[in-house]
mmCIF file of C-alpha atoms in Angstrom:
data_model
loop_
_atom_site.group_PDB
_atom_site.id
_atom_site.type_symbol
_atom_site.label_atom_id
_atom_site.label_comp_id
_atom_site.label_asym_id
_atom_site.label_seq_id
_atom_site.Cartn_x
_atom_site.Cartn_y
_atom_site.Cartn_z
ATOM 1 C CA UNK A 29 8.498 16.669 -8.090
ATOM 2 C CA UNK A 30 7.474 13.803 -6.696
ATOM 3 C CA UNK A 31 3.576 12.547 -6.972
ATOM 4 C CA UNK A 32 2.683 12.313 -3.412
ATOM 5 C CA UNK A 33 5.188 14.061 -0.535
ATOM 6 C CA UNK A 34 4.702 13.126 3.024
ATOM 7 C CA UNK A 35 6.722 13.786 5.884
ATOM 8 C CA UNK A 36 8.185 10.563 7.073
ATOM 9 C CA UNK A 37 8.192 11.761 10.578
ATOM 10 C CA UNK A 38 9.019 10.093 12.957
ATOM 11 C CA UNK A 39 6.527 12.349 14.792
ATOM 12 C CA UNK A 40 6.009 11.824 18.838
ATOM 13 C CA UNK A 41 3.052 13.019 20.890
ATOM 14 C CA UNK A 42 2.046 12.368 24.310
ATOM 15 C CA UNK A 43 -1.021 10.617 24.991
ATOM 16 C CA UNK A 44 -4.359 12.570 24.112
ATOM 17 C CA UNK A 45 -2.757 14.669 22.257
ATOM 18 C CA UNK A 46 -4.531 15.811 18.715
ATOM 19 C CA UNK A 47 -2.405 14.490 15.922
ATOM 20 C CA UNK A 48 -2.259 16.214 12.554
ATOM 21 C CA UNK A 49 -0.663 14.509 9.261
ATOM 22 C CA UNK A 50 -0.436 15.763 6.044
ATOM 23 C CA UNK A 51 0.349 14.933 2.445
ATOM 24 C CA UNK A 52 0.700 17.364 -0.940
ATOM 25 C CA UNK A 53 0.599 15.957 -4.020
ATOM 26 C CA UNK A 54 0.839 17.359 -7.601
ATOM 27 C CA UNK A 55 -1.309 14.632 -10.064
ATOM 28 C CA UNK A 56 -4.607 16.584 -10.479
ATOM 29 C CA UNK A 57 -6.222 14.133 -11.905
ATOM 30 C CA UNK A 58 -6.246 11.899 -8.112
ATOM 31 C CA UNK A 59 -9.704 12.059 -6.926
ATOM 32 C CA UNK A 60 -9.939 9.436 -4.561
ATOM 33 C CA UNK A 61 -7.767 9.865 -1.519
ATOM 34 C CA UNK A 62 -7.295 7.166 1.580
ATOM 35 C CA UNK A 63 -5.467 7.152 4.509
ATOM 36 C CA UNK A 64 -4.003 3.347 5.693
ATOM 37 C CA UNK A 65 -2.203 2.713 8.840
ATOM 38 C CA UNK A 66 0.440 0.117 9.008
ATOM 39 C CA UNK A 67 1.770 -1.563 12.191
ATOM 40 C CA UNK A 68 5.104 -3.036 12.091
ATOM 41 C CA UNK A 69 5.647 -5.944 9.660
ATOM 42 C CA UNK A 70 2.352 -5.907 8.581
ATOM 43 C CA UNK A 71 0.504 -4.946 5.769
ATOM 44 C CA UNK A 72 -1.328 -1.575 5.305
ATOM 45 C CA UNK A 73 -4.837 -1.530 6.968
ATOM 46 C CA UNK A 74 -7.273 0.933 5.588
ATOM 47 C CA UNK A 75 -8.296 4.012 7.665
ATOM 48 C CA UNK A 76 -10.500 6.414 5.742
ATOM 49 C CA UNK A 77 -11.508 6.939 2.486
ATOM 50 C CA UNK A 78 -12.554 10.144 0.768
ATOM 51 C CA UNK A 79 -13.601 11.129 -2.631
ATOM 52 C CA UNK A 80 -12.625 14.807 -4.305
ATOM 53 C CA UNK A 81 -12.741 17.816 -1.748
ATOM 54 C CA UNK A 82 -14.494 17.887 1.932
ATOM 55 C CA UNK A 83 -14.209 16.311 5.024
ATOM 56 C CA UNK A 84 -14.901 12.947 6.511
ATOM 57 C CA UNK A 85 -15.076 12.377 10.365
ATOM 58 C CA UNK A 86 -14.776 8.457 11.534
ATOM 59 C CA UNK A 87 -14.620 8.162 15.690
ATOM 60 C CA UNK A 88 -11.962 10.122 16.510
ATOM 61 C CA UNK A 89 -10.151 10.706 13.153
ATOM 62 C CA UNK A 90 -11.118 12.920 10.725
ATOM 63 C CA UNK A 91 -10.146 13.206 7.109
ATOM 64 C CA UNK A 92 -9.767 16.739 5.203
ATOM 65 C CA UNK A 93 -8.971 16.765 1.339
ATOM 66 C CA UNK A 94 -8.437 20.364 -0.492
ATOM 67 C CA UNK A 95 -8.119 19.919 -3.795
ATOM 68 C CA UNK A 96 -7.704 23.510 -4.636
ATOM 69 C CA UNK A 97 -3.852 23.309 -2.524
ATOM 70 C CA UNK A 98 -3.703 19.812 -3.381
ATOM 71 C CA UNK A 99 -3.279 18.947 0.367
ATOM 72 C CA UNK A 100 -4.953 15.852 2.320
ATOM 73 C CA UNK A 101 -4.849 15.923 6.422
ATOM 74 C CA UNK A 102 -5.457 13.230 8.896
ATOM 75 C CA UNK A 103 -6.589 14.380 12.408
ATOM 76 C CA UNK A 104 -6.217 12.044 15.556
ATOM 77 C CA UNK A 105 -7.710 13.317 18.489
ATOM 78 C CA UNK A 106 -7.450 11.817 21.942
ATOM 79 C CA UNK A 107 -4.517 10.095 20.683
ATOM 80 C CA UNK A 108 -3.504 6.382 22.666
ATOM 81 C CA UNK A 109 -0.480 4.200 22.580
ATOM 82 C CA UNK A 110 -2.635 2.153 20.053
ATOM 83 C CA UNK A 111 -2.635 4.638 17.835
ATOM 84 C CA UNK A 112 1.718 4.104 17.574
ATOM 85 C CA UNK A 113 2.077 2.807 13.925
ATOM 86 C CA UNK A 114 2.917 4.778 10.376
ATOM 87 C CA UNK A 115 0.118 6.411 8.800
ATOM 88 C CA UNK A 116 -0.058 6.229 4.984
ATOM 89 C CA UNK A 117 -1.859 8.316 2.534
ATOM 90 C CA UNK A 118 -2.663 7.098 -0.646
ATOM 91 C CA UNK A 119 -4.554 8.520 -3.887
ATOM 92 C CA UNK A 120 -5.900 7.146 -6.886
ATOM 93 C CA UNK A 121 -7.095 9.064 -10.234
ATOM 94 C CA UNK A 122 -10.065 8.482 -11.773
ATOM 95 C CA UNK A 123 -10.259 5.410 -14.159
ATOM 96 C CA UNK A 124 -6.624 4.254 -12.579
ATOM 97 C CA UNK A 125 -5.714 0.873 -11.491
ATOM 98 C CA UNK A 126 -2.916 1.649 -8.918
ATOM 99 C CA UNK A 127 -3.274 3.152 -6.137
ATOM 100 C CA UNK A 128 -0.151 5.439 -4.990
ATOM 101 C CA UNK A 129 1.406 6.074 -1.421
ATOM 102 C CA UNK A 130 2.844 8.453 0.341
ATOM 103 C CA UNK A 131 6.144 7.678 2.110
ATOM 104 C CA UNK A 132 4.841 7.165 5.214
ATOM 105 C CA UNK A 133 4.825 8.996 8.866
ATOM 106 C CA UNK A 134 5.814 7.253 11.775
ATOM 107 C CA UNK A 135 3.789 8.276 14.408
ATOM 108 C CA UNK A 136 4.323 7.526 18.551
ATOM 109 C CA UNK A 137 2.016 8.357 20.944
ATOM 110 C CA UNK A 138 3.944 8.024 24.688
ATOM 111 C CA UNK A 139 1.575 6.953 27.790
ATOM 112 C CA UNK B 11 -9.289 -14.067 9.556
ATOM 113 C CA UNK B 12 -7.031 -11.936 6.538
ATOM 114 C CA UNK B 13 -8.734 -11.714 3.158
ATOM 115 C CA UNK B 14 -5.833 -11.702 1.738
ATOM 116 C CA UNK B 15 -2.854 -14.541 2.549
ATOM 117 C CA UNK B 16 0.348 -14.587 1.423
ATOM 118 C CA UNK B 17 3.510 -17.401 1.656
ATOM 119 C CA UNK B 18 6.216 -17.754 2.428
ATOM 120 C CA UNK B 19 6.373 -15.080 5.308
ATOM 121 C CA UNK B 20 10.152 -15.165 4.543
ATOM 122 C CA UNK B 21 12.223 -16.204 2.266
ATOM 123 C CA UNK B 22 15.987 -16.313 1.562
ATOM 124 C CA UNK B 23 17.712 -17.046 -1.087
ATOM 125 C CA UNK B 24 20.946 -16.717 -3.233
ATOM 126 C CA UNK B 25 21.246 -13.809 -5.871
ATOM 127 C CA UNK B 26 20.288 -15.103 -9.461
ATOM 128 C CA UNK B 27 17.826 -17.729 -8.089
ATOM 129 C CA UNK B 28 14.310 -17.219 -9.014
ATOM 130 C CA UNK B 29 11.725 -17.091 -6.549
ATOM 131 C CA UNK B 30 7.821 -17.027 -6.586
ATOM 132 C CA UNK B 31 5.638 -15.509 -4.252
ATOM 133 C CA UNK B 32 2.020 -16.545 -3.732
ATOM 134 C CA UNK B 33 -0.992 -15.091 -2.328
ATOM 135 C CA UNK B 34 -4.231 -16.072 -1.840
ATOM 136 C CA UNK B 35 -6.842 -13.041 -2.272
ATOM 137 C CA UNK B 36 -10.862 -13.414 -1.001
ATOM 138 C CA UNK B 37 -12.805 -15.114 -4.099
ATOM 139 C CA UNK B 38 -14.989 -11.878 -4.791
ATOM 140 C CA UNK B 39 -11.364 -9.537 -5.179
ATOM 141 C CA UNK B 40 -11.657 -8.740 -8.865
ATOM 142 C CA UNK B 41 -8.245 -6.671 -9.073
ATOM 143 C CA UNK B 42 -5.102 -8.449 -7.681
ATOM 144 C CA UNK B 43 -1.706 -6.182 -7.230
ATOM 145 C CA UNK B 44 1.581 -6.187 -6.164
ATOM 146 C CA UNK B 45 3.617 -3.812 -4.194
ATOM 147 C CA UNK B 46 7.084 -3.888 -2.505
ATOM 148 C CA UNK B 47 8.380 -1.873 0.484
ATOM 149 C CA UNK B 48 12.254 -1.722 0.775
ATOM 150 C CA UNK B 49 12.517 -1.677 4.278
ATOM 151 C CA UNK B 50 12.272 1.932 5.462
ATOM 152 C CA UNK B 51 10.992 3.282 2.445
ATOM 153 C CA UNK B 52 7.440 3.709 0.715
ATOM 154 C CA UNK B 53 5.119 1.055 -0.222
ATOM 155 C CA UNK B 54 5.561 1.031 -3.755
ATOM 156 C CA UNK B 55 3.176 -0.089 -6.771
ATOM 157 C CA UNK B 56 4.720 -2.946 -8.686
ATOM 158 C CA UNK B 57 1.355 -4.405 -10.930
ATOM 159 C CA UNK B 58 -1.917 -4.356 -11.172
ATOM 160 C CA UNK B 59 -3.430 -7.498 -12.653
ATOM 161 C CA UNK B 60 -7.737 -7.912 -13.734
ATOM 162 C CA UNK B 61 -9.433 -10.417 -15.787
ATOM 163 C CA UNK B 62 -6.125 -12.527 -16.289
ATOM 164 C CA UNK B 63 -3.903 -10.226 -17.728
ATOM 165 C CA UNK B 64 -1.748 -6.836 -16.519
ATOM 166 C CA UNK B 65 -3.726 -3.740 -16.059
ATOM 167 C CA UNK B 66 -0.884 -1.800 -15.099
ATOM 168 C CA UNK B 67 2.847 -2.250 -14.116
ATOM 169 C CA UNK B 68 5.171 0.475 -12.985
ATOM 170 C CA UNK B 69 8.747 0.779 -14.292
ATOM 171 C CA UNK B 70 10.484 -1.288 -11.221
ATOM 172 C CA UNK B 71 8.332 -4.330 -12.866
ATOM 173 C CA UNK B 72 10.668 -4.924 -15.500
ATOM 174 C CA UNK B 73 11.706 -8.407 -17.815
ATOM 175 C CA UNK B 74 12.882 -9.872 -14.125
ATOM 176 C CA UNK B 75 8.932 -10.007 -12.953
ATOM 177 C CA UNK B 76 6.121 -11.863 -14.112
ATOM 178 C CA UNK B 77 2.465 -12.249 -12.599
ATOM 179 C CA UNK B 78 0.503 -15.503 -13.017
ATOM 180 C CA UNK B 79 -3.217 -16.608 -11.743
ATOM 181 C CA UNK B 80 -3.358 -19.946 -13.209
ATOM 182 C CA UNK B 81 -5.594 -21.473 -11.399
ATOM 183 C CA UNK B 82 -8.391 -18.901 -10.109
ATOM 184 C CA UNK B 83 -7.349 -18.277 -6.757
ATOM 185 C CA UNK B 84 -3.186 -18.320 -6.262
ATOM 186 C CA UNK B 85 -1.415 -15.114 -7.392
ATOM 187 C CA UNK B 86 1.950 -14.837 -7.739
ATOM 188 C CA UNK B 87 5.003 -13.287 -8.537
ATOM 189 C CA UNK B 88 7.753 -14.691 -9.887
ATOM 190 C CA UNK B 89 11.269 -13.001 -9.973
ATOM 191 C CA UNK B 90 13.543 -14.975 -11.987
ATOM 192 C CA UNK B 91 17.098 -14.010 -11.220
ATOM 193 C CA UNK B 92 16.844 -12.202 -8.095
ATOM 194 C CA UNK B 93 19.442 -8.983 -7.145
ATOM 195 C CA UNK B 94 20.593 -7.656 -3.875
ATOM 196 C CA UNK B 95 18.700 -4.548 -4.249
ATOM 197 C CA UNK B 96 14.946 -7.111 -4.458
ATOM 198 C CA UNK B 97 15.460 -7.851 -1.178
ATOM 199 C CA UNK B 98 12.330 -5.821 0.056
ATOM 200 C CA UNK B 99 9.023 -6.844 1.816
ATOM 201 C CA UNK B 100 6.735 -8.004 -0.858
ATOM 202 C CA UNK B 101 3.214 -7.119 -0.259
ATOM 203 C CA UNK B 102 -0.316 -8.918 -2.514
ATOM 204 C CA UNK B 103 -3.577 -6.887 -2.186
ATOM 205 C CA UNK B 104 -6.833 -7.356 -3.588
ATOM 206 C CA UNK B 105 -9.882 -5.303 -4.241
ATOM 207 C CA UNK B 106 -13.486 -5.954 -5.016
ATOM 208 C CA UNK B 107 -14.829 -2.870 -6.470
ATOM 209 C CA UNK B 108 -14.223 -1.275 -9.590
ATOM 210 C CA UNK B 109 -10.970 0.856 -10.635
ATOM 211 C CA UNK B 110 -10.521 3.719 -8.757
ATOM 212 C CA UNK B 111 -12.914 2.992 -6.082
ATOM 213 C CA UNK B 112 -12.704 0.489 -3.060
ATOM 214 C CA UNK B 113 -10.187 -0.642 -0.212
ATOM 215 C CA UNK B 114 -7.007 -2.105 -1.013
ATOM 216 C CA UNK B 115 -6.906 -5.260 0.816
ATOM 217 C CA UNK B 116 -3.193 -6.011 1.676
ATOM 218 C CA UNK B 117 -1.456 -9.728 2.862
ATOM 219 C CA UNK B 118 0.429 -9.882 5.829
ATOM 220 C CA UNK B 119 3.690 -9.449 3.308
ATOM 221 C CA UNK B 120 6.335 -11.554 1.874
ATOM 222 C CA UNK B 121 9.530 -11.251 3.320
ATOM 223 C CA UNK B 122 12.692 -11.900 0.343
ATOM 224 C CA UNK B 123 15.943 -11.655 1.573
ATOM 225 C CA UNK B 124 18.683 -11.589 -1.609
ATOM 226 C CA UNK B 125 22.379 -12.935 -0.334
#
Protein backbone atom coordinates (compact mmCIF):
# COMPACT_ATOMS: atom_id res chain seq x y z
CA UNK A 1 0.00 0.00 0.00
CA UNK A 2 1.27 2.98 -0.85
CA UNK A 3 2.00 5.89 1.95
CA UNK A 4 -0.10 8.62 0.67
CA UNK A 5 -2.97 7.80 -2.28
CA UNK A 6 -4.49 10.66 -4.10
CA UNK A 7 -6.55 10.71 -7.00
CA UNK A 8 -4.61 12.24 -9.81
CA UNK A 9 -7.71 13.62 -11.31
CA UNK A 10 -7.79 15.38 -13.76
CA UNK A 11 -10.94 16.75 -12.07
CA UNK A 12 -13.08 19.69 -14.00
CA UNK A 13 -15.59 22.04 -12.41
CA UNK A 14 -17.30 24.98 -13.66
CA UNK A 15 -16.68 28.20 -12.17
CA UNK A 16 -18.02 28.68 -8.47
CA UNK A 17 -18.34 25.50 -8.07
CA UNK A 18 -17.24 23.92 -4.42
CA UNK A 19 -14.26 21.72 -5.01
CA UNK A 20 -13.51 18.76 -2.77
CA UNK A 21 -9.98 16.80 -2.80
CA UNK A 22 -8.95 14.12 -0.86
CA UNK A 23 -6.00 12.01 0.19
CA UNK A 24 -5.78 8.53 2.50
CA UNK A 25 -2.79 7.57 3.78
CA UNK A 26 -1.65 4.60 5.95
CA UNK A 27 1.76 5.97 8.09
CA UNK A 28 0.15 6.70 11.51
CA UNK A 29 2.77 8.19 12.77
CA UNK A 30 2.17 11.60 10.05
CA UNK A 31 0.95 14.31 12.17
CA UNK A 32 1.51 17.24 10.26
CA UNK A 33 -0.47 17.43 7.07
CA UNK A 34 -0.22 20.39 4.18
CA UNK A 35 -1.82 20.97 1.18
CA UNK A 36 0.57 22.81 -1.80
CA UNK A 37 -0.68 23.86 -5.10
CA UNK A 38 1.52 23.74 -8.08
CA UNK A 39 1.01 25.67 -11.36
CA UNK A 40 2.58 24.37 -14.38
CA UNK A 41 6.40 24.20 -14.42
CA UNK A 42 6.69 25.57 -11.25
CA UNK A 43 7.47 24.56 -8.00
CA UNK A 44 4.93 23.60 -5.25
CA UNK A 45 3.50 26.69 -3.38
CA UNK A 46 2.17 26.05 0.05
CA UNK A 47 -1.62 26.22 0.71
CA UNK A 48 -2.54 25.16 4.23
CA UNK A 49 -1.05 23.62 6.93
CA UNK A 50 -2.61 21.54 9.68
CA UNK A 51 -1.39 19.68 12.63
CA UNK A 52 -3.12 16.13 13.93
CA UNK A 53 -7.06 16.06 13.60
CA UNK A 54 -9.57 19.22 13.02
CA UNK A 55 -10.22 21.68 10.65
CA UNK A 56 -8.58 24.78 9.33
CA UNK A 57 -10.53 27.42 7.22
CA UNK A 58 -8.16 30.02 5.12
CA UNK A 59 -10.48 32.49 2.68
CA UNK A 60 -12.23 30.27 0.78
CA UNK A 61 -10.42 26.91 1.34
CA UNK A 62 -10.76 24.91 4.10
CA UNK A 63 -8.65 22.07 5.37
CA UNK A 64 -10.19 18.83 7.21
CA UNK A 65 -7.74 16.10 8.66
CA UNK A 66 -9.37 12.77 10.36
CA UNK A 67 -6.95 10.91 11.74
CA UNK A 68 -9.19 8.23 13.00
CA UNK A 69 -9.92 7.20 8.79
CA UNK A 70 -6.65 8.50 8.03
CA UNK A 71 -8.24 10.87 5.42
CA UNK A 72 -7.21 14.69 4.70
CA UNK A 73 -9.78 16.96 2.45
CA UNK A 74 -9.27 20.21 0.75
CA UNK A 75 -12.45 22.32 0.12
CA UNK A 76 -12.53 25.17 -2.60
CA UNK A 77 -15.49 27.09 -2.60
CA UNK A 78 -16.42 29.73 -5.13
CA UNK A 79 -13.99 28.14 -7.29
CA UNK A 80 -12.20 30.66 -10.32
CA UNK A 81 -10.13 29.94 -13.33
CA UNK A 82 -7.20 30.90 -10.94
CA UNK A 83 -7.77 28.28 -8.97
CA UNK A 84 -6.73 25.75 -12.41
CA UNK A 85 -3.44 24.13 -11.14
CA UNK A 86 -2.70 20.50 -9.28
CA UNK A 87 -3.30 20.42 -5.73
CA UNK A 88 -0.82 18.43 -3.60
CA UNK A 89 -1.13 16.99 -0.22
CA UNK A 90 1.69 16.30 1.73
CA UNK A 91 2.38 14.82 5.39
CA UNK A 92 5.16 14.66 7.62
CA UNK A 93 5.60 12.42 10.95
CA UNK A 94 6.69 13.66 13.92
CA UNK A 95 10.53 14.06 14.38
CA UNK A 96 10.85 13.37 10.32
CA UNK A 97 12.91 15.27 7.95
CA UNK A 98 11.02 14.62 4.63
CA UNK A 99 8.09 15.63 3.90
CA UNK A 100 5.93 13.15 1.56
CA UNK A 101 3.40 13.91 -1.37
CA UNK A 102 0.61 12.77 -2.69
CA UNK A 103 0.48 12.18 -6.46
CA UNK A 104 -1.17 15.05 -7.27
CA UNK A 105 -4.85 16.18 -8.63
CA UNK A 106 -5.18 18.20 -11.51
CA UNK A 107 -7.82 20.41 -11.01
CA UNK A 108 -9.73 22.88 -13.89
CA UNK A 109 -12.10 25.22 -13.10
CA UNK A 110 -13.94 26.38 -16.72
CA UNK A 111 -15.27 30.20 -16.86
CA UNK B 1 11.22 37.67 -5.24
CA UNK B 2 11.65 33.40 -4.72
CA UNK B 3 13.38 32.37 -1.51
CA UNK B 4 14.56 29.76 -3.01
CA UNK B 5 16.59 29.94 -6.68
CA UNK B 6 17.66 27.35 -8.60
CA UNK B 7 20.05 27.07 -12.09
CA UNK B 8 20.13 26.05 -14.73
CA UNK B 9 16.29 26.17 -15.55
CA UNK B 10 17.23 23.46 -18.13
CA UNK B 11 19.66 21.43 -18.86
CA UNK B 12 20.58 18.78 -21.47
CA UNK B 13 22.97 16.59 -21.63
CA UNK B 14 24.38 13.19 -22.91
CA UNK B 15 23.77 9.92 -20.81
CA UNK B 16 26.89 9.13 -18.55
CA UNK B 17 27.83 12.85 -18.19
CA UNK B 18 27.63 14.19 -14.78
CA UNK B 19 25.73 17.13 -14.03
CA UNK B 20 25.29 19.47 -10.93
CA UNK B 21 22.44 21.33 -9.99
CA UNK B 22 22.54 24.41 -7.77
CA UNK B 23 20.22 26.28 -5.70
CA UNK B 24 20.34 29.07 -3.74
CA UNK B 25 17.97 28.79 -0.50
CA UNK B 26 17.05 32.19 1.85
CA UNK B 27 20.08 32.51 4.49
CA UNK B 28 17.75 31.70 7.60
CA UNK B 29 16.54 27.99 5.71
CA UNK B 30 18.16 25.61 8.16
CA UNK B 31 17.04 22.29 6.25
CA UNK B 32 17.90 22.12 2.49
CA UNK B 33 16.22 19.08 0.30
CA UNK B 34 15.91 17.68 -2.84
CA UNK B 35 13.06 16.29 -4.74
CA UNK B 36 12.45 15.18 -8.39
CA UNK B 37 9.17 15.03 -10.36
CA UNK B 38 9.28 12.74 -13.51
CA UNK B 39 7.12 14.58 -15.57
CA UNK B 40 3.55 13.47 -14.87
CA UNK B 41 4.22 11.78 -11.83
CA UNK B 42 4.57 12.73 -7.99
CA UNK B 43 6.97 15.04 -6.51
CA UNK B 44 9.22 12.74 -4.97
CA UNK B 45 11.70 13.07 -1.84
CA UNK B 46 15.27 12.56 -2.93
CA UNK B 47 17.43 14.11 0.45
CA UNK B 48 17.20 15.95 3.16
CA UNK B 49 20.40 17.71 4.14
CA UNK B 50 20.93 19.95 7.96
CA UNK B 51 23.97 21.16 9.60
CA UNK B 52 26.28 19.98 6.61
CA UNK B 53 25.61 16.54 6.36
CA UNK B 54 22.45 14.09 5.10
CA UNK B 55 19.54 13.90 7.38
CA UNK B 56 17.73 11.67 5.26
CA UNK B 57 17.88 10.19 1.67
CA UNK B 58 15.30 7.95 0.10
CA UNK B 59 16.25 4.84 -1.90
CA UNK B 60 16.15 6.66 -5.56
CA UNK B 61 19.31 8.67 -3.95
CA UNK B 62 21.65 6.04 -4.56
CA UNK B 63 25.90 5.95 -5.24
CA UNK B 64 24.89 8.15 -8.60
CA UNK B 65 23.86 11.32 -6.17
CA UNK B 66 25.72 13.37 -3.94
CA UNK B 67 24.70 16.70 -2.01
CA UNK B 68 27.29 19.41 -1.28
CA UNK B 69 26.97 23.02 0.60
CA UNK B 70 30.47 24.07 0.44
CA UNK B 71 30.30 27.31 0.74
CA UNK B 72 27.20 28.38 3.06
CA UNK B 73 24.76 29.34 0.64
CA UNK B 74 24.93 27.09 -2.90
CA UNK B 75 23.32 23.63 -2.66
CA UNK B 76 23.67 21.21 -5.03
CA UNK B 77 23.28 18.05 -6.50
CA UNK B 78 25.50 16.34 -8.37
CA UNK B 79 24.60 13.22 -10.55
CA UNK B 80 27.63 11.73 -11.87
CA UNK B 81 26.78 9.48 -14.76
CA UNK B 82 23.42 10.46 -15.67
CA UNK B 83 20.60 7.68 -17.19
CA UNK B 84 17.67 8.15 -19.42
CA UNK B 85 15.27 7.42 -16.76
CA UNK B 86 17.00 10.98 -14.52
CA UNK B 87 15.61 12.96 -16.91
CA UNK B 88 12.93 14.49 -14.48
CA UNK B 89 12.30 18.09 -13.15
CA UNK B 90 14.61 18.57 -10.30
CA UNK B 91 13.17 20.59 -7.58
CA UNK B 92 15.59 22.43 -4.18
CA UNK B 93 13.46 23.52 -1.16
CA UNK B 94 14.34 24.96 2.00
CA UNK B 95 12.82 25.34 5.38
CA UNK B 96 13.42 27.45 8.41
CA UNK B 97 11.77 25.77 11.22
CA UNK B 98 12.51 22.74 12.92
CA UNK B 99 11.84 18.99 11.61
CA UNK B 100 8.50 18.26 11.15
CA UNK B 101 7.16 21.66 11.37
CA UNK B 102 7.27 24.63 8.79
CA UNK B 103 6.67 25.34 4.94
CA UNK B 104 8.64 23.72 2.41
CA UNK B 105 9.99 26.41 0.36
CA UNK B 106 10.44 25.04 -3.25
CA UNK B 107 12.79 26.67 -6.42
CA UNK B 108 11.28 27.31 -9.53
CA UNK B 109 12.84 23.62 -10.60
CA UNK B 110 15.65 22.31 -12.57
CA UNK B 111 14.86 21.02 -15.75
CA UNK B 112 17.54 17.71 -16.84
CA UNK B 113 16.94 16.30 -19.96
CA UNK B 114 19.14 12.75 -20.38
CA UNK B 115 19.79 11.95 -24.39
Amino acid sequence: QKEVEQDPGPLSVPEGAIVSLNCTYSNSAFQYFMWYRQYSRKGPELLMYTYSSGNKEDGRFTAQVDKSSKYISLFIRDSQPSDSATYLCAMINTGGFKTIFGAGTRLFVKA
Amino acid sequence: EPEVTQTPSHQVTQMGQEVILRCVPISNHLYFYWYRQILGQKVEFLVSFYNNEISEKSEIFDDQFSVERPDGSNFTLKIRSTKLEDSAMYFCAGKRGLAGTGELFFGEGSRLTVL
